Coordinates of C-alpha atoms and ligand atoms in Angstrom, one line a residue:
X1 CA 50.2 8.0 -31.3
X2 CA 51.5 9.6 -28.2
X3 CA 49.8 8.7 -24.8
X4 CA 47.2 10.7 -23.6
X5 CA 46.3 10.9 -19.8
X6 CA 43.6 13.3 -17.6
X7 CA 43.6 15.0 -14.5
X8 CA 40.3 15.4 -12.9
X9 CA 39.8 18.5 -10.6
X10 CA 37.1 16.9 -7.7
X11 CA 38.9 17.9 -4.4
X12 CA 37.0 20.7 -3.4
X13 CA 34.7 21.1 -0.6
X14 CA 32.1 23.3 -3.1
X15 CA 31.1 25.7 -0.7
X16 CA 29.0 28.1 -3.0
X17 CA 26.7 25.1 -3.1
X18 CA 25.4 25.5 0.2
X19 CA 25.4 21.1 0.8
X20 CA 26.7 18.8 3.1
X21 CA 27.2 16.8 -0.4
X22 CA 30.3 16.9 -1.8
X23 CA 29.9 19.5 -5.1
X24 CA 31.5 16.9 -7.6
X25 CA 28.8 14.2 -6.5
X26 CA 25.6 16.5 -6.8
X27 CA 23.7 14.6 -9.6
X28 CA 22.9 15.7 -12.8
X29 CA 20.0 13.7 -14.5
X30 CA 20.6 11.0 -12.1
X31 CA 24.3 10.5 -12.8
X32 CA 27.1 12.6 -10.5
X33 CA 28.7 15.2 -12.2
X34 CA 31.9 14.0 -11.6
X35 CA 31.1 10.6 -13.2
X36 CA 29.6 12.4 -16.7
X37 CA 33.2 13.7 -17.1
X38 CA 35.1 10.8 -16.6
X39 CA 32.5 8.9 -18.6
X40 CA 33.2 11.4 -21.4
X41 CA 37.2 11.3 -20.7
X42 CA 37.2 7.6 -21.5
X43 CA 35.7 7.9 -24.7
X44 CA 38.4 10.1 -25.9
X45 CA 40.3 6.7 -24.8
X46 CA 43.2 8.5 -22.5
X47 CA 45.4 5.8 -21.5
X48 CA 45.2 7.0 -17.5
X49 CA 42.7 9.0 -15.7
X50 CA 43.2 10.7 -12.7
X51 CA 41.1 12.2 -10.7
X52 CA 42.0 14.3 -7.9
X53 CA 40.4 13.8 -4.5
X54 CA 40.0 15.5 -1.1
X55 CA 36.9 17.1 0.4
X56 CA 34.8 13.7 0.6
X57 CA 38.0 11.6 -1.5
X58 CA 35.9 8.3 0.0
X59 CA 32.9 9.0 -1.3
X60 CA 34.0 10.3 -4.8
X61 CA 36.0 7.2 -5.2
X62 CA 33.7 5.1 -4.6
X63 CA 31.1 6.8 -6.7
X64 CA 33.9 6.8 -9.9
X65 CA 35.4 2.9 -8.6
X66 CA 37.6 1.6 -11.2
X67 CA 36.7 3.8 -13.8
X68 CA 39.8 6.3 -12.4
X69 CA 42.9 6.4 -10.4
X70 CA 43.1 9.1 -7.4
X71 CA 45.4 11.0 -5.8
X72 CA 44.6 12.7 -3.0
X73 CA 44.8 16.5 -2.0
X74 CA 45.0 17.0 1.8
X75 CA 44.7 20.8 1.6
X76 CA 42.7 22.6 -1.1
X77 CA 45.2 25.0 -2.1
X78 CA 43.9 26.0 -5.8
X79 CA 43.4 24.1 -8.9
X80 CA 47.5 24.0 -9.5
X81 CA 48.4 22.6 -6.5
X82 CA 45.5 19.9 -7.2
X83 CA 47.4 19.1 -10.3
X84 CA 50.7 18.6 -8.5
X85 CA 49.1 15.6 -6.9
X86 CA 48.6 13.7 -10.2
X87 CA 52.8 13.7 -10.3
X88 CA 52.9 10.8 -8.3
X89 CA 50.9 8.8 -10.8
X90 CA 51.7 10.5 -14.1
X91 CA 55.4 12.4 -13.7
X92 CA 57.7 11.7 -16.0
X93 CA 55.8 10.3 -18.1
X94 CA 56.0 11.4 -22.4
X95 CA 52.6 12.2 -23.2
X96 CA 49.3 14.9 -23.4
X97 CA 47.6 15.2 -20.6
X98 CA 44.5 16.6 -20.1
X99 CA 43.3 18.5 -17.2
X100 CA 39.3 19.1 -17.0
X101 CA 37.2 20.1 -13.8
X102 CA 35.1 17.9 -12.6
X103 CA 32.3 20.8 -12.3
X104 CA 31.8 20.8 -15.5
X105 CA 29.0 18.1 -16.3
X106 CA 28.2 19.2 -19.9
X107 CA 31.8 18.9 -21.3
X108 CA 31.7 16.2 -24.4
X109 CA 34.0 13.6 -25.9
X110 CA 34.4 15.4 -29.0
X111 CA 35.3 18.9 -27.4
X112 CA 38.1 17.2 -25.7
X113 CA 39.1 15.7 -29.0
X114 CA 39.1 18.7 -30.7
X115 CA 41.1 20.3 -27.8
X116 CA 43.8 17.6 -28.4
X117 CA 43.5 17.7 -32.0
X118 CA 44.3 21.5 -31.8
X119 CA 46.8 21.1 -29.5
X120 CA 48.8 18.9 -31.8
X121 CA 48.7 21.0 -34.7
X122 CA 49.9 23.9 -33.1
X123 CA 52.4 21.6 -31.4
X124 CA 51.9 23.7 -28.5
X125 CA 53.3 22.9 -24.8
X126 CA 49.8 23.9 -23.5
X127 CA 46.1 24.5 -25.2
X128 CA 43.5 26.1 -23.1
X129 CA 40.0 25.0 -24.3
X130 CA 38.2 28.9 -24.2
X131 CA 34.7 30.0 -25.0
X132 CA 32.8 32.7 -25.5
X133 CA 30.6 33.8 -22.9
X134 CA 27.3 36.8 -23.6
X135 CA 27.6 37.0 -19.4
X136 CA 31.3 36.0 -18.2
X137 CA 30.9 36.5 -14.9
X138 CA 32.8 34.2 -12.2
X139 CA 34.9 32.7 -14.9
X140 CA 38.7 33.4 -15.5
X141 CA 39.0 35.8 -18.1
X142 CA 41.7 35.2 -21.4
X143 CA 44.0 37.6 -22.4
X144 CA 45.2 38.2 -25.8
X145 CA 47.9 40.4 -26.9
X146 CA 47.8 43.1 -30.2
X147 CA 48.1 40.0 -32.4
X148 CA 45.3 37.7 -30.9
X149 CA 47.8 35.3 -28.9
X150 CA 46.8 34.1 -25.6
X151 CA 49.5 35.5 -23.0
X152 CA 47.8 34.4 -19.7
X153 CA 44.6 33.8 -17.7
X154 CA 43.0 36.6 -15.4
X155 CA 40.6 35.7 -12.6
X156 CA 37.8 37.8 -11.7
X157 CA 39.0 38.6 -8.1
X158 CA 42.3 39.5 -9.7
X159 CA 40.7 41.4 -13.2
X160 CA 41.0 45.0 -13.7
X161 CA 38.1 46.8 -14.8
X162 CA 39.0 46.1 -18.8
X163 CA 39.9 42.8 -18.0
X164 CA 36.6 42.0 -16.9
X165 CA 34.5 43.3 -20.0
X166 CA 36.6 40.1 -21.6
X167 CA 34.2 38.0 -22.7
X168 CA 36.6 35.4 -24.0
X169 CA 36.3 33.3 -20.9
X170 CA 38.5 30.0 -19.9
X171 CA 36.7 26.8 -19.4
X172 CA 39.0 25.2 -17.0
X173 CA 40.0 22.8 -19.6
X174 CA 43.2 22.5 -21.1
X175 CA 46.0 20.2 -22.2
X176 CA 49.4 20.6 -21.6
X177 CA 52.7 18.1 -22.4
X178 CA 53.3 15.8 -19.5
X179 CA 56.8 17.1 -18.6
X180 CA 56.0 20.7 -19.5
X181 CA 53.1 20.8 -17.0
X182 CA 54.4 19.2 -13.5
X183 CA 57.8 21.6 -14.4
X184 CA 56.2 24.7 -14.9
X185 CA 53.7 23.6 -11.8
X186 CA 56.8 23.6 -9.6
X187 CA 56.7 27.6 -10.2
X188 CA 53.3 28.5 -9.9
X189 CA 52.9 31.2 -6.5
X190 CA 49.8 32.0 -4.6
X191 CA 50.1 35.9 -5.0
X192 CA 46.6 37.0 -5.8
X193 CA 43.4 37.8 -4.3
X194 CA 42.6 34.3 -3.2
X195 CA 46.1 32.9 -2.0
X196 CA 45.4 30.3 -4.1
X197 CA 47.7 28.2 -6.6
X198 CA 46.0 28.8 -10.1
X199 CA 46.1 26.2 -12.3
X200 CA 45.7 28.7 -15.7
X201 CA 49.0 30.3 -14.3
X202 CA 50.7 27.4 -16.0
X203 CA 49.7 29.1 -19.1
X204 CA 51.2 32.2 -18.8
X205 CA 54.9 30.9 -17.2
X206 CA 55.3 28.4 -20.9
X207 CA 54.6 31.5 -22.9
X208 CA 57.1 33.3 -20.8
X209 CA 59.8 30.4 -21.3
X210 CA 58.7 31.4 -24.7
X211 CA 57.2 28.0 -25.3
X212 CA 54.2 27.7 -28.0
X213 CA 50.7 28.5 -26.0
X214 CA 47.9 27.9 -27.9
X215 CA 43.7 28.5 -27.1
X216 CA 41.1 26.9 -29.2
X217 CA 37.7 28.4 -28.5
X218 CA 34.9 26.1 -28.4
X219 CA 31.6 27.5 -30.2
X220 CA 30.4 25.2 -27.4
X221 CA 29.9 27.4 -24.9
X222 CA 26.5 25.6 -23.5
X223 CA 28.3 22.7 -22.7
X224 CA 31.3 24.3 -20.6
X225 CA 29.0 25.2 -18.0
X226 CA 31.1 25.5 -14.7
X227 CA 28.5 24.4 -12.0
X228 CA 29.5 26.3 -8.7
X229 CA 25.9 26.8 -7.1
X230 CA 22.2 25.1 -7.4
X231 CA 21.5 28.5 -9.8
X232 CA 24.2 26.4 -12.1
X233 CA 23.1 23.3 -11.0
X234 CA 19.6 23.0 -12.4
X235 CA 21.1 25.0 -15.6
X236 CA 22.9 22.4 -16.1
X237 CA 20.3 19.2 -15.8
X238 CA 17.8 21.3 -17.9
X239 CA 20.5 21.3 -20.9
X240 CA 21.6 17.5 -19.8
X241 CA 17.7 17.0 -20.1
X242 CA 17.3 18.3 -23.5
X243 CA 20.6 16.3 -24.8
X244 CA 19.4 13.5 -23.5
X245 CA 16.0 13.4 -25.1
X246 CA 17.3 14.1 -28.1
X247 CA 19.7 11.5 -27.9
X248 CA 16.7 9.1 -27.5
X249 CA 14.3 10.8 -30.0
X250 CA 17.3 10.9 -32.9
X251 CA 17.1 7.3 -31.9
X252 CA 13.3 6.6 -33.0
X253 CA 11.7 7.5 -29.6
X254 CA 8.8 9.5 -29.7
X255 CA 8.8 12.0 -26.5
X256 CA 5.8 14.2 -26.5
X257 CA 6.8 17.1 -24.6
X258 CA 11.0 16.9 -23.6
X259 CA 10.9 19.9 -21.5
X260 CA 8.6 18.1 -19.1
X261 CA 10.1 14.6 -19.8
X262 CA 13.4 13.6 -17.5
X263 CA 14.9 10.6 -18.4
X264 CA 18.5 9.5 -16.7
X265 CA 21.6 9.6 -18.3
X266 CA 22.3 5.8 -18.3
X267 CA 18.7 5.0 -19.5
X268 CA 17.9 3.1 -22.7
X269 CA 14.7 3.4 -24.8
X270 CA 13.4 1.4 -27.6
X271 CA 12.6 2.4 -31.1
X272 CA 9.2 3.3 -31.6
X273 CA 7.9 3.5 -27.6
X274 CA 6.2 6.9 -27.1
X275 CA 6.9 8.3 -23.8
X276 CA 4.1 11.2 -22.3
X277 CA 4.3 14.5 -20.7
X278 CA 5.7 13.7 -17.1
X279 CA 7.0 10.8 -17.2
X280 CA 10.5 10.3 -15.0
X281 CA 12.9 7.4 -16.0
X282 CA 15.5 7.2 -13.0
X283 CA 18.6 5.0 -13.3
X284 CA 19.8 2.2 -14.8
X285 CA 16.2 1.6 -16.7
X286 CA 15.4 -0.2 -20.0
X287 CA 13.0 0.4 -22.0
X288 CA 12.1 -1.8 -24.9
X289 CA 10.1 -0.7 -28.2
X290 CA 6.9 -0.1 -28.7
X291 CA 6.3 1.2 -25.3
X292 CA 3.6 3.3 -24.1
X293 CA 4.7 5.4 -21.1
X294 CA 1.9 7.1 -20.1
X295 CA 1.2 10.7 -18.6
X296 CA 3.5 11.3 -14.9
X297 CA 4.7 8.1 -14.9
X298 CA 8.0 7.1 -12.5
X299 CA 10.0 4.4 -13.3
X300 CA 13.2 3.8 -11.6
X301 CA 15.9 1.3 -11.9
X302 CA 13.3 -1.0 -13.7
X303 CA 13.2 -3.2 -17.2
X304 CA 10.2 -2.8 -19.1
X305 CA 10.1 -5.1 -22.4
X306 CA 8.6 -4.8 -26.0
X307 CA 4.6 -3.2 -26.2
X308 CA 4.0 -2.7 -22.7
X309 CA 1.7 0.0 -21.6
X310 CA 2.4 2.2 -18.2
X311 CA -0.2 4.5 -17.8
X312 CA 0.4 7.3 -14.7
X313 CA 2.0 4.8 -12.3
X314 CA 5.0 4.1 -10.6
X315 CA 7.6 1.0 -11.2
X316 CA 10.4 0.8 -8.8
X317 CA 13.5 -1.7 -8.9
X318 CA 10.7 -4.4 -10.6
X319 CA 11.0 -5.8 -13.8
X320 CA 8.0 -5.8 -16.5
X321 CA 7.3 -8.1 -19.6
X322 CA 5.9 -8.1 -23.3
X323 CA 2.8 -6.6 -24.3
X324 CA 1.9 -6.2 -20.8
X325 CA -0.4 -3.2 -19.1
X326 CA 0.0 -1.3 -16.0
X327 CA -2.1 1.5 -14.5
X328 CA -3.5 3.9 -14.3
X329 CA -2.2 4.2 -10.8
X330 CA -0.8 1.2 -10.0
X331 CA 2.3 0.9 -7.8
X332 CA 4.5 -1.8 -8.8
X333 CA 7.0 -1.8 -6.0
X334 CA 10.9 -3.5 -5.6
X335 CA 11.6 -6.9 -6.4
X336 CA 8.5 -7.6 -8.3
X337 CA 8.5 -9.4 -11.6
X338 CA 5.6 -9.3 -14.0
X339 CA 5.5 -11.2 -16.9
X340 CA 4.0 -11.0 -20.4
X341 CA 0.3 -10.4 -21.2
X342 CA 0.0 -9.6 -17.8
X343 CA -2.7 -6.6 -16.7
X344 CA -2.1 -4.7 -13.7
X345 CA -5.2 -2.0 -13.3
X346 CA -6.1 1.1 -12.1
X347 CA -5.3 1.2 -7.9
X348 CA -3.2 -2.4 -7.8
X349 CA 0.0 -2.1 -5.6
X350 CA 2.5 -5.4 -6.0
X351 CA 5.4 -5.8 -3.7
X352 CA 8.0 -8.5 -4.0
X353 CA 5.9 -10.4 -6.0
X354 CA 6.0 -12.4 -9.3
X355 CA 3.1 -12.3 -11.4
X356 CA 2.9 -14.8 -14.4
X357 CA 1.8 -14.6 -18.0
X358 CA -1.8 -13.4 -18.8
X359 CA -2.5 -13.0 -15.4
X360 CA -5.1 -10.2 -14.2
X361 CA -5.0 -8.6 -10.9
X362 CA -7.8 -5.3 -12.7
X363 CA -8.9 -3.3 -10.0
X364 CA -8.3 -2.4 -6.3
X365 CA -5.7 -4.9 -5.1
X366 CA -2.6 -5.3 -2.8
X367 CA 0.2 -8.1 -3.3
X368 CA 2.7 -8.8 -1.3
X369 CA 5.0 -11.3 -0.7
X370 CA 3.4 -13.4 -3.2
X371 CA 3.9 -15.7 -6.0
X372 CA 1.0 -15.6 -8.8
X373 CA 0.7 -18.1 -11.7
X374 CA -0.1 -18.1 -14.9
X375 CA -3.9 -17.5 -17.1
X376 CA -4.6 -16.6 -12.6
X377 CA -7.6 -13.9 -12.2
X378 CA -7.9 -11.9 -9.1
X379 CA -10.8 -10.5 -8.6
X380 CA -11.2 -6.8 -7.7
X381 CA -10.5 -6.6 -4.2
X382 CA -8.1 -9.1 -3.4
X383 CA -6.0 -8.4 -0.8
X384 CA -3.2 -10.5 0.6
X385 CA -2.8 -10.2 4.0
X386 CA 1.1 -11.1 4.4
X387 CA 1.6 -9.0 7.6
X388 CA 0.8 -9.7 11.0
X389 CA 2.5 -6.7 12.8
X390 CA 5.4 -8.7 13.4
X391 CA 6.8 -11.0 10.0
X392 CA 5.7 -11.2 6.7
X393 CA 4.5 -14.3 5.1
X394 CA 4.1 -15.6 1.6
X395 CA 1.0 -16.3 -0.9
X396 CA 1.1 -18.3 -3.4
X397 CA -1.6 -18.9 -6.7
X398 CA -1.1 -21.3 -8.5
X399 CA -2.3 -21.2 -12.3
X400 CA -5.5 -20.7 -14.0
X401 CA -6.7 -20.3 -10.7
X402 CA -9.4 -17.6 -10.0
X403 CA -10.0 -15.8 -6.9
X404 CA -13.6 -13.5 -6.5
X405 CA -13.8 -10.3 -5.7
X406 CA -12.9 -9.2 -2.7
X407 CA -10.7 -12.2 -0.8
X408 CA -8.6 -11.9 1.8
X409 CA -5.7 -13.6 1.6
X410 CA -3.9 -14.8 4.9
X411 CA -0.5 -15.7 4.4
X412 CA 1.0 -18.2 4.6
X413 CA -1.3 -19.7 2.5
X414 CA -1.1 -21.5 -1.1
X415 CA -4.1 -21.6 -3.4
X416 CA -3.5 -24.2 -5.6
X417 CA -3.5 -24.3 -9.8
X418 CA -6.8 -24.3 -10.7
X419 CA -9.1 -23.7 -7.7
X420 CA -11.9 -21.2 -7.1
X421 CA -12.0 -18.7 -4.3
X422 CA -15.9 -17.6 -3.8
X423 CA -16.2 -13.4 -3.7
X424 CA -16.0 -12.5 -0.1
X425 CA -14.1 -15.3 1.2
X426 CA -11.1 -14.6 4.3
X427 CA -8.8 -18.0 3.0
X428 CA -7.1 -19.2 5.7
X429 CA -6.2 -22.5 4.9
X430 CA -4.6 -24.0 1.7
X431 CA -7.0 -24.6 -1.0
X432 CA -6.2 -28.0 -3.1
X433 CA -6.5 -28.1 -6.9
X434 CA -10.2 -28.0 -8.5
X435 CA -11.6 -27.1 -5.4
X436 CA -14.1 -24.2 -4.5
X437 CA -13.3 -22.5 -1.4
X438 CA -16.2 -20.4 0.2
X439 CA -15.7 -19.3 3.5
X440 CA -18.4 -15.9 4.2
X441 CA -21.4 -15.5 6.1
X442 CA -24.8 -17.3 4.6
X443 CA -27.2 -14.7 3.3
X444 CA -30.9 -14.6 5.2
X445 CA -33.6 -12.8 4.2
X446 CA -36.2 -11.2 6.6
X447 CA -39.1 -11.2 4.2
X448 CA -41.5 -8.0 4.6
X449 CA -39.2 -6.7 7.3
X450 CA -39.0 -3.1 5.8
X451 CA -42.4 -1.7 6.2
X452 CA -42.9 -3.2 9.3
X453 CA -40.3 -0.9 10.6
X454 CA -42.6 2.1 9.2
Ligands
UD1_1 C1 38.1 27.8 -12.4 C2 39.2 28.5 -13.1 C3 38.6 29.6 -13.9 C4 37.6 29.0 -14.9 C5 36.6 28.1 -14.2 C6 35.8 27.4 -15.2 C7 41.2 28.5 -11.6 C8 42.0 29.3 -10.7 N1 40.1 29.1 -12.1 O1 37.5 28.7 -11.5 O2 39.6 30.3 -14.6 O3 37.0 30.0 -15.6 O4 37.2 27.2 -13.3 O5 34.7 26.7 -14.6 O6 41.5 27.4 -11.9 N2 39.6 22.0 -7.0 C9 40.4 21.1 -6.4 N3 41.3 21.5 -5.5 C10 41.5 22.8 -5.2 C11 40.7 23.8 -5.9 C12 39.7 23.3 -6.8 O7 40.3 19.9 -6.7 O8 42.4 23.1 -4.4 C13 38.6 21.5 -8.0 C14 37.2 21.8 -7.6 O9 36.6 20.7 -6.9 C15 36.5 22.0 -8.9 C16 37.6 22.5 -9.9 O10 38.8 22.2 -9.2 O11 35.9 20.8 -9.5 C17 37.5 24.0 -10.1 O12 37.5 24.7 -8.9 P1 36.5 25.9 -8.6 O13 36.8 26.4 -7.3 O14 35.2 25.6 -9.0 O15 37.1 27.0 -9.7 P2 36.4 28.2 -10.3 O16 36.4 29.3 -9.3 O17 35.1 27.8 -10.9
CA2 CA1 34.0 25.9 -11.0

């Protein structure tokens, strides 16, 4: 099997996008769009990727890290002169290469495949992955002669009137042989409307060497997508929304409503969890089975295990046990840990806190900074009070212990495993095992004091 390699077009500034980001980096459910196309490069398994850096080269390769090589292209001079800067990395070398923009988030594994397949059969020195498009405008379009081969690429600025009603467009993907490409790249010009060195150029100087040129048209044109505004942009995250829940629903999750579910490219889902309308699943979350995720829930970078219920409330950077229930509206901020059996109900915010199995913190409560035990009951109401303008301090619970309805706790301060906090009481000293701690105002009663007021 002959090498494969791939060029990845990412040097350009993106200016129809109207961003200080860097197009290549604009997200697309959750995931750069840059980063979707390499991820889908390496599955074809290409023995060297490429990808070709200049408007904001830092931040793209450190968004992509190992996953790519770079070269850099000072000057954006068009897509051909971005590929000449792969030659120092991949000339000379006997092999395919692929060349794919890195605008185009939707492109998939198998399309390339096919591409290369194609390619291979026809034994051509170039293949230009095409597609059919119902509303062509802004791409290049492909032009065929009387006997339906490809002779070149036309761009829109450049197309004649009759050129333009093409709607056989080019997806800026192609492969070409290694040797072919970087020789026929040395005699590419910039005479057309944009001064620009054009990339599909390449195509039309091998078939005027008289070299074989094929096209294979993908019936794929939904996932060629070229993203070059936020029109684009959101185009493509509602189709990447749609793949993706179907991804997770061919995989036994049940997802109510997909249109109105968005769930991150890199997010994984359990068999038989049930996820409602609204609900937003950002980053590198799991999932495990038997979830409920309950109406406009947001859960972001977050583990959540097996039977777990999140009902309208947000989980950020925390992680969440077995058979455990959150909401509705809680807010389970970073760095928290929650444990199995645990409930967490309806207005409860945690922070940085770990929360052991079976616990209950029901109603109405803040934690902060705090470490609760196991079998612990917090009555509604309990606040910890871990902040005292200046430095936060830590709460600890130990287990079994229960704490009435609305405590204040005033960290630093440790409760011991099985003690008793009265309702009402301000703790403000450590409370040793099996002992009741009341500290609140004794009640009086003025007998008859009502109607003597009238
Ligand atoms: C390009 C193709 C067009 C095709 C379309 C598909 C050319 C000349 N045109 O047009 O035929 O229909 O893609 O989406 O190739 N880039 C660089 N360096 C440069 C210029 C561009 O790295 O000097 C990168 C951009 O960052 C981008 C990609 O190449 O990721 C494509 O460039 P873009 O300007 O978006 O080309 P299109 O006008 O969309
Ligand atoms: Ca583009």
């Amino acid at each position: 099997m002959p090498n494969t390699y791939a060029v990845i077009l990412a040097a350009g500034q993106g200016t129809r996008m109207k961003s200080k980001l860097y197009k290549v980096l604009h997200p697309v459910c959750g995931k750069p769009m840059v980063e979707h196309v390499v991820d889908e490069v390496a599955k074809v398994g290409a023995d060297r990727i490429v990808t070709i850096v200049g408007h904001g080269a830092e931040a793209v390769s450190e968004t992509l890290g190992e996953k790519s090589e770079y070269a850099l292209q000072e000057e954006q001079l068009g897509t051909a002169h971005a590929v000449e800067q792969a030659e120092e990395v991949l000339g000379g070398l006997e092999g395919t290469t692929l060349v794919i923009c890195g605008d185009t988030p939707l492109i998939q594994a198998e399309t390339m495949q096919s591409l290369l397949d194609h390619h291979k059969e026809m034994n051509a020195k170039a293949t230009i992955l095409t597609a059919h498009a119902e509303d062509p405008t802004g791409y290049g379009r492909i032009i065929r002669d009387e006997n339906g081969e490809v002779l070149r690429n036309v761009e829109e600025k450049d197309a004649s009137e009759k050129e333009r009603r093409v709607t056989e467009i080019n997806t800026g993907t192609y492969c070409f042989d290694n040797r072919a490409l970087f020789e026929a790249l040395r005699r590419v010009d910039n005479d057309n409307a944009q001064g620009e060195y054009y990339l599909p150029d390449v195509i039309r100087i091998l078939k005027e060497d008289g070299e074989v040129v094929a096209a294979y048209e993908t019936p794929k044109f939904e996932d060629m997508l070229g993203v070059n505004d936020r029109v684009a942009l959101s185009e493509a995250e509602r189709r990447m929304r749609l793949r993706i829940a179907e991804k997770h629903m061919r995989n036994g999750v049940t997802i109510m409503s997909p249109e109105q579910t968005i769930i991150s490219a890199d997010a994984v889902i359990g068999q038989d969890t049930v996820l409602y309308p609204g609900v937003i699943i950002e980053g590198a979350t799991t999932i495990g089975s038997d979830c409920h995720i309950g109406p406009n829930s947001h859960i972001v970078n977050s583990t959540i295990g097996r039977a777990t219920t999140v009902h309208s409330s947000v989980v950020l950077e925390s992680s969440i046990g077995d058979e455990t229930a959150v909401g509705p509206f809680a807010h389970i901020r970073p760095q928290s840990v929650i444990h199995n059996e645990v409930k967490i109900g309806n207005f409860v915010e945690v922070k940085k806190s770990t929360v052991g199995n079976s616990s209950k913190l029901s109603h109405l409560s803040y934690v902060g900074d705090a470490t609760i035990g196991e079998e612990v009951n917090l009555g509604c109401g309990t606040i910890t009070v871990n902040y005292d303008g200046k430095n936060k301090y830590e709460t600890v619970v130990g287990d079994r212990s229960f704490i009435g309805c609305n405590t204040n706790l005033v960290a630093p301060v440790t409760v011991e495993s099985d003690a008793f906090v009265a309702a009402g009481t301000t703790v403000t000293k450590d409370v040793p095992s099996d002992a009741l701690a009341i500290g609140r105002v004794r009640q009086e009663n003025k007998e008859g004091y009502v109607s003597k007021l009238k």
